[in-house]
XYZ file of N, CA and C in Angstrom:
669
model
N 13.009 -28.809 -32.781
C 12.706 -29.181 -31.398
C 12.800 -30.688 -31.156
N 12.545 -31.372 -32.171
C 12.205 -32.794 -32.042
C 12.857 -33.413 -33.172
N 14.669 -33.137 -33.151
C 15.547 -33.754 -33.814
C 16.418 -34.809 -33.547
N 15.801 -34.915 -32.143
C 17.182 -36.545 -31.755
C 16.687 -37.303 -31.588
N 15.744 -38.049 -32.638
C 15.071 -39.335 -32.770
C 15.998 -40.361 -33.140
N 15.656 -41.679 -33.080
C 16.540 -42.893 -33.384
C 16.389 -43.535 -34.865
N 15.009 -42.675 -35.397
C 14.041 -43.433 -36.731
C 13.334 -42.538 -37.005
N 12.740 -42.110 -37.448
C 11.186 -41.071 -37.820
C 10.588 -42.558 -37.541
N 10.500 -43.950 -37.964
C 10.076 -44.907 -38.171
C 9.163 -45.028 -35.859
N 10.198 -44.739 -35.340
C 10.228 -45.193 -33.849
C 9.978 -44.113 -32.598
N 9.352 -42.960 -34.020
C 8.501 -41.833 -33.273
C 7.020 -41.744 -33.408
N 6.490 -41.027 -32.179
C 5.047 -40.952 -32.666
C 4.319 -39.255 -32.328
N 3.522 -39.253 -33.188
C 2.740 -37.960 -32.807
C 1.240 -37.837 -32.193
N 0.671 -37.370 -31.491
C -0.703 -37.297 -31.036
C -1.006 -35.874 -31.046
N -1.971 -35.366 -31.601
C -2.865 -34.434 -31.931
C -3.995 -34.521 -31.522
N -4.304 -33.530 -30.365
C -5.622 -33.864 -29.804
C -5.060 -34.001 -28.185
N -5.073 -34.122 -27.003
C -5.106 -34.229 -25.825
C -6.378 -34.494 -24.928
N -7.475 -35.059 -25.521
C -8.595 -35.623 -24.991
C -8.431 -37.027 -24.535
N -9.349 -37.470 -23.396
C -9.363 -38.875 -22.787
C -8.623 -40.244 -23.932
N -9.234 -39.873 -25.298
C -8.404 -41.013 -26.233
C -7.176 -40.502 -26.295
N -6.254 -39.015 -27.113
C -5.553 -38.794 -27.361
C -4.225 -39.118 -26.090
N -4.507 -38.650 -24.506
C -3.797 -38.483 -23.485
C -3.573 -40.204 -23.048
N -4.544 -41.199 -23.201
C -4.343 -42.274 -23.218
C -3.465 -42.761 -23.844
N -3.371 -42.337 -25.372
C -2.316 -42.744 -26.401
C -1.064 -42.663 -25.939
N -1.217 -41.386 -25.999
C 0.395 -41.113 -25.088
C 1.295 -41.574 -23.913
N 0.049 -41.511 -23.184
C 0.531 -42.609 -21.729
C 0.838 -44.010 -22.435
N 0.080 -44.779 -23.029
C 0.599 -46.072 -23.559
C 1.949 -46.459 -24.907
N 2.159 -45.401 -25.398
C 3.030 -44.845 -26.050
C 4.443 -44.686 -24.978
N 4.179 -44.328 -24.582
C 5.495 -43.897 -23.736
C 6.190 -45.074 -22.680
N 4.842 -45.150 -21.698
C 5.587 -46.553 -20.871
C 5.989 -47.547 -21.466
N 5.578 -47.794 -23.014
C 6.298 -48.450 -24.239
C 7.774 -48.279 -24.119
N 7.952 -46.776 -23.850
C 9.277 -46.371 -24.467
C 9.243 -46.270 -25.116
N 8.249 -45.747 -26.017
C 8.258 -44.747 -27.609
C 8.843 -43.183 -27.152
N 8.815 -42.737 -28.208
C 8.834 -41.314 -28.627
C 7.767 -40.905 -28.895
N 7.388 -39.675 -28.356
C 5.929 -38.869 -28.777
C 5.683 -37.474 -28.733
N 5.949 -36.952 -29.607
C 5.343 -35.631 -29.412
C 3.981 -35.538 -29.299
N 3.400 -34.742 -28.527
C 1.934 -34.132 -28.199
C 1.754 -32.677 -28.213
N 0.569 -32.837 -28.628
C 0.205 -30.941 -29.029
C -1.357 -30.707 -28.857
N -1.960 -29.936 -27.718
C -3.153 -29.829 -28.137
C -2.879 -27.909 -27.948
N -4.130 -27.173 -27.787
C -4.077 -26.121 -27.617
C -4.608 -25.761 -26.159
N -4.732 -26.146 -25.610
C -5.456 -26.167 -24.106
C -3.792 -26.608 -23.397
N -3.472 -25.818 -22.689
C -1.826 -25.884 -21.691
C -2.131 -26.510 -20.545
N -3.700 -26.844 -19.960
C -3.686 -27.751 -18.674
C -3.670 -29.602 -19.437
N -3.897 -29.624 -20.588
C -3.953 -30.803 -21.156
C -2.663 -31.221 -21.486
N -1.997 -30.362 -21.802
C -0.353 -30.611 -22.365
C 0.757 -30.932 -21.160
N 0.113 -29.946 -20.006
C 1.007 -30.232 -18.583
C 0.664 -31.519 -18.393
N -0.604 -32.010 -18.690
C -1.039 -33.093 -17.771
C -0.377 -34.173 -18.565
N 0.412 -34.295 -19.699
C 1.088 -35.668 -20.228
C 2.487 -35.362 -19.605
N 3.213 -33.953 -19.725
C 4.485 -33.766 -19.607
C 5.842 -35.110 -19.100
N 4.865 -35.783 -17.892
C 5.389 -36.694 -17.128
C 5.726 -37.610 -17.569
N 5.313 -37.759 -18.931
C 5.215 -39.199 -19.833
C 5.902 -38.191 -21.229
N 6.019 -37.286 -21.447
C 7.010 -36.996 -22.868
C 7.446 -34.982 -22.471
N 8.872 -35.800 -22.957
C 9.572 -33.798 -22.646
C 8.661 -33.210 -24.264
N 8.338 -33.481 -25.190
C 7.984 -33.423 -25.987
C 6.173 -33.156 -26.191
N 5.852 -32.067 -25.066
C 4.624 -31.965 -25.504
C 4.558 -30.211 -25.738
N 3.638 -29.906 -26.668
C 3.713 -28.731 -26.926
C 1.933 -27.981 -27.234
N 2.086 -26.499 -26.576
C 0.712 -25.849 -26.317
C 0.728 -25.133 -28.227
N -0.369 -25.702 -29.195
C -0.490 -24.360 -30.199
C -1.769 -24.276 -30.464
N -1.895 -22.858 -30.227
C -2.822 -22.044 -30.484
C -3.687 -22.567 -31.821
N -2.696 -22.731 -32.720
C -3.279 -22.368 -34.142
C -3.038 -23.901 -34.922
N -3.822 -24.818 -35.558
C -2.622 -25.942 -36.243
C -2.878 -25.777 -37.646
N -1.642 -25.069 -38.025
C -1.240 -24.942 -39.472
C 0.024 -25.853 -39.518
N 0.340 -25.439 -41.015
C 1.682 -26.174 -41.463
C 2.784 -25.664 -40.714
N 2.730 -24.636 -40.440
C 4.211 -23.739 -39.830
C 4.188 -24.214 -38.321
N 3.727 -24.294 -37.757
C 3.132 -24.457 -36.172
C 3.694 -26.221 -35.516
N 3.023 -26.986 -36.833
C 2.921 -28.600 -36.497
C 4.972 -28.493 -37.202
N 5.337 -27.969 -37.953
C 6.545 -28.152 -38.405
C 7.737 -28.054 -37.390
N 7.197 -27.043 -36.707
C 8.022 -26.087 -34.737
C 8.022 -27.460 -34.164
N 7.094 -27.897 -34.233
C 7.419 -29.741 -33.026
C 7.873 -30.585 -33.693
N 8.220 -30.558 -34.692
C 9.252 -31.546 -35.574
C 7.753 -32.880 -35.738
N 6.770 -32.556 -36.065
C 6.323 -34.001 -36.407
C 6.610 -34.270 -37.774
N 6.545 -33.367 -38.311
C 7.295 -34.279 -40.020
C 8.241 -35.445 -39.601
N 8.728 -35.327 -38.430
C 10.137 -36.593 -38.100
C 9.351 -37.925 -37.809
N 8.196 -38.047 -37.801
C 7.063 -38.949 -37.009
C 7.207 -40.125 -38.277
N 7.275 -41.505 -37.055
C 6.580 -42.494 -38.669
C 5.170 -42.395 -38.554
N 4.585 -42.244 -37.255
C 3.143 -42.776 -37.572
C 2.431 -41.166 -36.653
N 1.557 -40.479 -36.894
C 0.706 -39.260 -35.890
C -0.582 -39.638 -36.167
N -1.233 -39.578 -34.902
C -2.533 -40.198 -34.498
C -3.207 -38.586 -34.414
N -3.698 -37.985 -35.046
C -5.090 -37.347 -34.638
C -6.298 -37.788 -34.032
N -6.336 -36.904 -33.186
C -7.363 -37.557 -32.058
C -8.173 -36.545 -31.428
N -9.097 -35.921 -33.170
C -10.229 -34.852 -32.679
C -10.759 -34.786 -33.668
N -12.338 -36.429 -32.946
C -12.716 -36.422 -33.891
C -13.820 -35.490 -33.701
N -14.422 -34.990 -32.552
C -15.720 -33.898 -32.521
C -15.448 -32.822 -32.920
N -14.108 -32.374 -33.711
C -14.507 -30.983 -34.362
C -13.984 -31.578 -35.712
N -15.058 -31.980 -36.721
C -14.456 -32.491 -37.858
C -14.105 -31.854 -38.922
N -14.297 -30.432 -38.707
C -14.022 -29.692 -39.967
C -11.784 -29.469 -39.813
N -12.136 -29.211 -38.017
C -10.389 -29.511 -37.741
C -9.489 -30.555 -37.915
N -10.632 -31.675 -37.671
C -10.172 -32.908 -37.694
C -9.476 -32.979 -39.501
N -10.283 -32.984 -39.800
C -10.442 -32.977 -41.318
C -8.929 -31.877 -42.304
N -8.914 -30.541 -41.778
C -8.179 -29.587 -42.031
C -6.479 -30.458 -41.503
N -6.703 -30.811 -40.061
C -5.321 -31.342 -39.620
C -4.505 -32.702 -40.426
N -5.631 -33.689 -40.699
C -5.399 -34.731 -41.761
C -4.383 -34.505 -42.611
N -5.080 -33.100 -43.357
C -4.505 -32.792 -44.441
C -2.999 -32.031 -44.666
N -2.985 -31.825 -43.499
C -1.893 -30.607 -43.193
C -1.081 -31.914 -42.495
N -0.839 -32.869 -41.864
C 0.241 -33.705 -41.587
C 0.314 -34.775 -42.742
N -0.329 -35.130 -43.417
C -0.314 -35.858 -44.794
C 0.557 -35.085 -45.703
N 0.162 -33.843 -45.694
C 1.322 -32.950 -46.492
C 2.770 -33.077 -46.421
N 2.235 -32.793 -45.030
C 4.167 -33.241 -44.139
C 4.766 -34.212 -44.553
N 4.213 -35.252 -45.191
C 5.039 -36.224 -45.852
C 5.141 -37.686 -44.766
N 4.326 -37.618 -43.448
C 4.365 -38.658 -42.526
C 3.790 -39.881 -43.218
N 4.084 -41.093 -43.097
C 4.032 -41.911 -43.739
C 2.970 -42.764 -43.364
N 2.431 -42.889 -41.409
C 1.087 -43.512 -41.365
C 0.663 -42.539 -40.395
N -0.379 -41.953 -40.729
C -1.354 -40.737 -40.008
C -2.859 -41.874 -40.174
N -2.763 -41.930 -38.628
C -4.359 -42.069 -38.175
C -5.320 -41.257 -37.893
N -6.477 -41.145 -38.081
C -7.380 -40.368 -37.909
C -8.516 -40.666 -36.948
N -9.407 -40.064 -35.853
C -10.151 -40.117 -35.381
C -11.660 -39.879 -35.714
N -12.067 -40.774 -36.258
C -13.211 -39.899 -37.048
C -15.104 -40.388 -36.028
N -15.728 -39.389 -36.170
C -16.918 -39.296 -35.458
C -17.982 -39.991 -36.092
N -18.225 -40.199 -37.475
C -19.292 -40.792 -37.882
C -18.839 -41.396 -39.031
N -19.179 -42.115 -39.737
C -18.864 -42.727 -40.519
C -18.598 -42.105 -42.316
N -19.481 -41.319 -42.229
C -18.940 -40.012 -43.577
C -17.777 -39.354 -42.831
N -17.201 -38.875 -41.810
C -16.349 -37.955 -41.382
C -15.081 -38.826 -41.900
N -15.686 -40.559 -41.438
C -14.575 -41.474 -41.867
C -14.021 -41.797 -43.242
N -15.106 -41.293 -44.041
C -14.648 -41.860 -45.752
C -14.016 -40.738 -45.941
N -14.599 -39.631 -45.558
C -13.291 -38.456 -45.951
C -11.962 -38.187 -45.191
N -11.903 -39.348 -44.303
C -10.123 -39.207 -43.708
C -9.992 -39.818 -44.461
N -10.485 -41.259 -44.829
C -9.625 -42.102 -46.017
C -9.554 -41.831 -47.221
N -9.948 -41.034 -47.787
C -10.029 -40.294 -49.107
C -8.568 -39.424 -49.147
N -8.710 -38.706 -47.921
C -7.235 -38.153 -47.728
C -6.092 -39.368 -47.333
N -5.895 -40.409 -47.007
C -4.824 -41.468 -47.140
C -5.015 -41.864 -45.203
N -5.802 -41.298 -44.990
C -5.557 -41.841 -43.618
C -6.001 -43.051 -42.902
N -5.338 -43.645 -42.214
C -6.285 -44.914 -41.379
C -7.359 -44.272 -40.431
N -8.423 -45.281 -40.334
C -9.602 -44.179 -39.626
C -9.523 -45.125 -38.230
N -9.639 -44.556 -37.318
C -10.562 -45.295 -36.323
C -11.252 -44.679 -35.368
N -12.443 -45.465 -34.873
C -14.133 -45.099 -34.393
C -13.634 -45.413 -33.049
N -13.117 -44.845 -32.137
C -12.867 -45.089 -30.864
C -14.522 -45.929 -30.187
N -15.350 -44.860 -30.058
C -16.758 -44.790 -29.066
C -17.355 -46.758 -29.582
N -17.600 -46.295 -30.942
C -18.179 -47.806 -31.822
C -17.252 -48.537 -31.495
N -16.096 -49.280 -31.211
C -15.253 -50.095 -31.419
C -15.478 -50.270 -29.919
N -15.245 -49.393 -28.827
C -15.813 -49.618 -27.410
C -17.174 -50.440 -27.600
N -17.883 -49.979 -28.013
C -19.033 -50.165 -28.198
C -19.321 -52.027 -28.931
N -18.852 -51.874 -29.598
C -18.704 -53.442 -29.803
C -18.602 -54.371 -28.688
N -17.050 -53.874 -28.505
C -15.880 -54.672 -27.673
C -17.348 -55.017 -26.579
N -17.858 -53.809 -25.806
C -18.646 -54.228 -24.536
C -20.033 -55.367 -25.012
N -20.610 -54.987 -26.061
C -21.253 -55.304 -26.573
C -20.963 -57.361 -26.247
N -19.887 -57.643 -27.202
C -19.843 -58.838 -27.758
C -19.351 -59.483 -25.958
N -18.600 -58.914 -25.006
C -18.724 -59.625 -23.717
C -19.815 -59.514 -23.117
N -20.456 -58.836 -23.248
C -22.456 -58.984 -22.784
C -22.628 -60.579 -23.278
N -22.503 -60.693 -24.944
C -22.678 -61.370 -25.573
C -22.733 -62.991 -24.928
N -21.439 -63.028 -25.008
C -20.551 -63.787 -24.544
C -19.825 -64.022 -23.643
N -20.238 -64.774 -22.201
C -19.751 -64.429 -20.602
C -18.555 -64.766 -20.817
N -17.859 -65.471 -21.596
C -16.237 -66.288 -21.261
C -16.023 -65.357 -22.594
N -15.993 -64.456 -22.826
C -15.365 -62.975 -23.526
C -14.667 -62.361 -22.832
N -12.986 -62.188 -23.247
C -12.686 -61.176 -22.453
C -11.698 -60.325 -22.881
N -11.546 -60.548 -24.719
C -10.998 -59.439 -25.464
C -10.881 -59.771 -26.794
N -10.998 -59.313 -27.336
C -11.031 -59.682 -28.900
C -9.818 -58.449 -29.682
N -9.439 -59.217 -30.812
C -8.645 -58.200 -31.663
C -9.434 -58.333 -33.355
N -9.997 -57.568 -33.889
C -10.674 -57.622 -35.439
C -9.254 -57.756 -36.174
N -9.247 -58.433 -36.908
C -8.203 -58.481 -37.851
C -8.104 -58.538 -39.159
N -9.456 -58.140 -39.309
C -9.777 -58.093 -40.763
C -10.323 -59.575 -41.980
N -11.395 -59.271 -42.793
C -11.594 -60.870 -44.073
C -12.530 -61.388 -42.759
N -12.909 -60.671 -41.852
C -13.798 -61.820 -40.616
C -13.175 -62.502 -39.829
N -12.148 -61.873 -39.731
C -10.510 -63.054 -38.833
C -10.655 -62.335 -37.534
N -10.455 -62.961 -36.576
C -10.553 -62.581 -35.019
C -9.520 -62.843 -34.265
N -8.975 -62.079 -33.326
C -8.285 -63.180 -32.358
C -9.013 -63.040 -30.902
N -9.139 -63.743 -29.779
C -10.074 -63.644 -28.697
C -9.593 -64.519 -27.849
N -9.385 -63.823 -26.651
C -9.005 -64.180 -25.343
C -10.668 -64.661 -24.401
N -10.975 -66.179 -24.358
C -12.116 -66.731 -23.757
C -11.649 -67.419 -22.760
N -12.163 -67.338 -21.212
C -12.286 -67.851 -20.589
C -12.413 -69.611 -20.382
N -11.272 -69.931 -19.328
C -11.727 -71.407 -20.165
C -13.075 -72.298 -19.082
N -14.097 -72.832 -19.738
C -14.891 -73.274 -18.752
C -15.709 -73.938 -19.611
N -17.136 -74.837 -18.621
C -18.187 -75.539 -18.979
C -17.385 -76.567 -19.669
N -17.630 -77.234 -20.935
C -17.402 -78.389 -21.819
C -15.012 -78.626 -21.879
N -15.019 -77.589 -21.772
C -13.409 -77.137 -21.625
C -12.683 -77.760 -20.856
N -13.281 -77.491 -19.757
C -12.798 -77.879 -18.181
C -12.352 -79.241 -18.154
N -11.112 -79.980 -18.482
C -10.468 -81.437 -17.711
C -10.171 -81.948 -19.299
N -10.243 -81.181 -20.520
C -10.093 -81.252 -21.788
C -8.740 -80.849 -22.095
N -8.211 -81.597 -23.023
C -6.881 -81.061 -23.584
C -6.800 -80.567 -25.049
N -6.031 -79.827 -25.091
C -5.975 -79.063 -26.642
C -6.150 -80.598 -27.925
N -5.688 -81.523 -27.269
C -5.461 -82.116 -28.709
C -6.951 -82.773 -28.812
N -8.012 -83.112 -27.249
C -8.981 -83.736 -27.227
C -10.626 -82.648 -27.901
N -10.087 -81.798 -27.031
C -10.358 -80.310 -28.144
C -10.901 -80.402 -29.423
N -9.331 -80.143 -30.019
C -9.040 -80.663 -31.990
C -10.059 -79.321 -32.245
N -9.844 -78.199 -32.017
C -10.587 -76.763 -32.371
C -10.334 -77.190 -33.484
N -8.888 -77.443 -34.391
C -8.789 -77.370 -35.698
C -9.686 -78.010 -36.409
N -9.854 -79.218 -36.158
C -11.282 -79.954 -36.979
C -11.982 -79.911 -36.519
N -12.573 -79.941 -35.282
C -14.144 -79.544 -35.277
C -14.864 -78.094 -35.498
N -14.262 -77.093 -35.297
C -14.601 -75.856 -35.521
C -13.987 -74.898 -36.433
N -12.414 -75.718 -36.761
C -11.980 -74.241 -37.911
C -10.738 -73.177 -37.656
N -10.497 -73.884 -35.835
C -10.244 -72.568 -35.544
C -8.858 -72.832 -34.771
N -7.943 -72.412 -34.447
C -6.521 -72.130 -33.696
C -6.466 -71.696 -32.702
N -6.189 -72.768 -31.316
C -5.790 -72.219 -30.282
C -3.879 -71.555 -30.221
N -3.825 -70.673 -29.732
C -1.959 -69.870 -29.987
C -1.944 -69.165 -29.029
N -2.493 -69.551 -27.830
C -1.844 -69.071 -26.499
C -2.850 -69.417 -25.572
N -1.862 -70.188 -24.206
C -2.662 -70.931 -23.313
C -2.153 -69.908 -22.033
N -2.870 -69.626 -21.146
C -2.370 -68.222 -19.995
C -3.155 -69.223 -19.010
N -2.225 -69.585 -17.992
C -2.292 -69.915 -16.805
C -1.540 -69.576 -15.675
N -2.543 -69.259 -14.136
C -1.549 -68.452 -13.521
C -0.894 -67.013 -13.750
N -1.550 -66.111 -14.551
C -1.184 -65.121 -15.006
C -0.306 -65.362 -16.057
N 0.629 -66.740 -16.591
C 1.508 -66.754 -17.591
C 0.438 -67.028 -18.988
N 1.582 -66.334 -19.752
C 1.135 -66.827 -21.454
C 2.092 -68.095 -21.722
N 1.813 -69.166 -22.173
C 2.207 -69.403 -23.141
C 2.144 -69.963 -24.446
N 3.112 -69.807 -25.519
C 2.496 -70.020 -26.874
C 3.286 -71.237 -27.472
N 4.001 -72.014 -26.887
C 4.971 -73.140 -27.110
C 3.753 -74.705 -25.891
N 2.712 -74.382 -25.898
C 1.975 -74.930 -24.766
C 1.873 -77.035 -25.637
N 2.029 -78.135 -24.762
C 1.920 -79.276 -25.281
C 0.619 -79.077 -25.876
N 0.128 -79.995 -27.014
C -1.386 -80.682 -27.136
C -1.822 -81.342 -26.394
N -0.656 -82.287 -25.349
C -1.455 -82.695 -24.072
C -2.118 -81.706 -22.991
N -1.516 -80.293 -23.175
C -2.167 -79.620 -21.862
C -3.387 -79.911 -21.574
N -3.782 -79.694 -20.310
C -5.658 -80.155 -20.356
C -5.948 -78.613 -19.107
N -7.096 -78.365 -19.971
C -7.588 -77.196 -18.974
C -8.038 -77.118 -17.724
N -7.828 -75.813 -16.803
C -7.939 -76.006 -15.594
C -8.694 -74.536 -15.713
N -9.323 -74.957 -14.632
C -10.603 -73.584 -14.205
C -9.702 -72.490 -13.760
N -10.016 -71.537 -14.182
C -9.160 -69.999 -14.432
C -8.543 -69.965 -15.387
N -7.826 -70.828 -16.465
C -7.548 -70.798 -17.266
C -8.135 -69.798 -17.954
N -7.037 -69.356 -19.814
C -8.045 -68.679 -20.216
C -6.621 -69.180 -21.937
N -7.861 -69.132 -22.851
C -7.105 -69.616 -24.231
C -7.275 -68.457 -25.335
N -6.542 -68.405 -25.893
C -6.619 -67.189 -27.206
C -6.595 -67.800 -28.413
N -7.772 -67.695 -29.181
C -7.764 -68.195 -30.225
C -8.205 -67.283 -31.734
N -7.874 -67.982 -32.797
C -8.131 -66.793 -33.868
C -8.752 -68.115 -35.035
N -9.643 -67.287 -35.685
C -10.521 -67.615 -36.523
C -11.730 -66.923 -36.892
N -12.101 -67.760 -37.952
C -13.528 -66.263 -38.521
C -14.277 -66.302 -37.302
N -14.823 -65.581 -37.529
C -15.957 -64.804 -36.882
C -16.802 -66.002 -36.527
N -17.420 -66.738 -37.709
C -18.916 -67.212 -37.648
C -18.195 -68.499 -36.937
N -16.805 -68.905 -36.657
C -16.578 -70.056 -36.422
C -16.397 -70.000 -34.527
N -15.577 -69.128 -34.522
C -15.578 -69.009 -32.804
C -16.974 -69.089 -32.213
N -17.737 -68.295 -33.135
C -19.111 -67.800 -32.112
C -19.378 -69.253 -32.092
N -19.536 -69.787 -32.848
C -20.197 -71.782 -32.685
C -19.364 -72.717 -31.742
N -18.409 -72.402 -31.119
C -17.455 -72.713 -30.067
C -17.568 -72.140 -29.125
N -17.898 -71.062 -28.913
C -18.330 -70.275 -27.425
C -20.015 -71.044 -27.441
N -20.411 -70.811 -28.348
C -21.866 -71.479 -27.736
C -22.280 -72.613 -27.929
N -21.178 -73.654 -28.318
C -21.169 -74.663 -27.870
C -20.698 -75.161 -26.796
N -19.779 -74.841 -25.929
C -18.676 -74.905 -25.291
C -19.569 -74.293 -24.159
């Protein structure tokens, strides 16, 4: 069914058709990816159609079933059910078989999570990771997205203001006083990442910077 791919590498799979899974797909696609989708519920499967010819209703998910939608052709299939974990868990195993090369997993609690990764899968905590994300802009008013990147490394889109304001990157000097790398200046709705050290900030501005953890936070609350 799902043989005229360009790559297995530049296809994707989603398992599951819930608020995370149907999201995936929508952002997957206006990408211009490839995606097969499969849940077992046919009002969930109509409801992506618009975004992939490639969605399919099964009843049952075994090996024979997930094989009919060609996801073995997949580089990467996202499972995305993590509240029934014994399925969750069963499906892991049964597209890992398949031989797909990065299978993500949705997992509900944090044991549900050591046993996707036990089976080879990447895990991720949708609800907790929301949960952060809102968390740390409570935190932090000039928060307005962060990426974890792992070792305590961050990257974070802050608002530019207070001590900021009529300052230029080089007067700044994030690098020596705090540790840390400004790599994209967005003004006017533009990014850019080629920006002078003379730039000097202007209110609405907003800067993206990456560094540990413990070092940004001492720059937002200094700043």
């Amino acid at each position: 069914m799902f043989d005229k791919m360009k790559s297995s590498a530049e296809s994707y799979g989603v398992i599951g058709l819930g608020r995370f899974g149907t999201a995936l797909v929508k952002t997957l696609s206006d990408a211009g990816k490839e995606v097969i989708a499969v849940d077992k519920d046919e009002a969930k499967v109509k409801a992506v159609r618009g975004w992939t010819d490639y969605a399919f209703v099964i009843d049952e998910l075994n090996e024979a079933a997930l094989k009919e939608t060609g996801m073995q052709n997949c580089g990467t299939v996202t499972i995305c059910i993590g509240e029934r974990i014994d399925i969750s868990i069963l499906t892991t195993m049964l597209v890992t078989k398949l031989g797909v090369p990065h299978v993500i997993s949705k997992a509900a609690s944090e044991v549900h999570g050591e046993v996707l990764k036990q089976l080879g899968a990447e895990v991720v905590y949708p609800e907790a990771d929301m949960a952060v994300r809102i968390g740390k802009r409570l935190i932090s008013g000039n928060l307005l997205d962060y990426v974890a990147l792992g070792d305590g490394v961050e990257v974070r889109r802050i608002a530019v203001g207070g001590k900021m304001l009529g300052k230029s990157v080089r007067e700044l000097d994030l690098r020596k006083v705090y540790g840390i790398n400004v790599i994209a200046v967005e003004h006017a709705r533009q990014t850019n990442v080629e920006f002078s050290a003379d730039y000097t900030f202007k209110d609405g501005d907003v800067m993206a910077v990456v560094g540990k953890v413990a070092k940004i936070d001492r720059f937002e609350k200094e700043m």
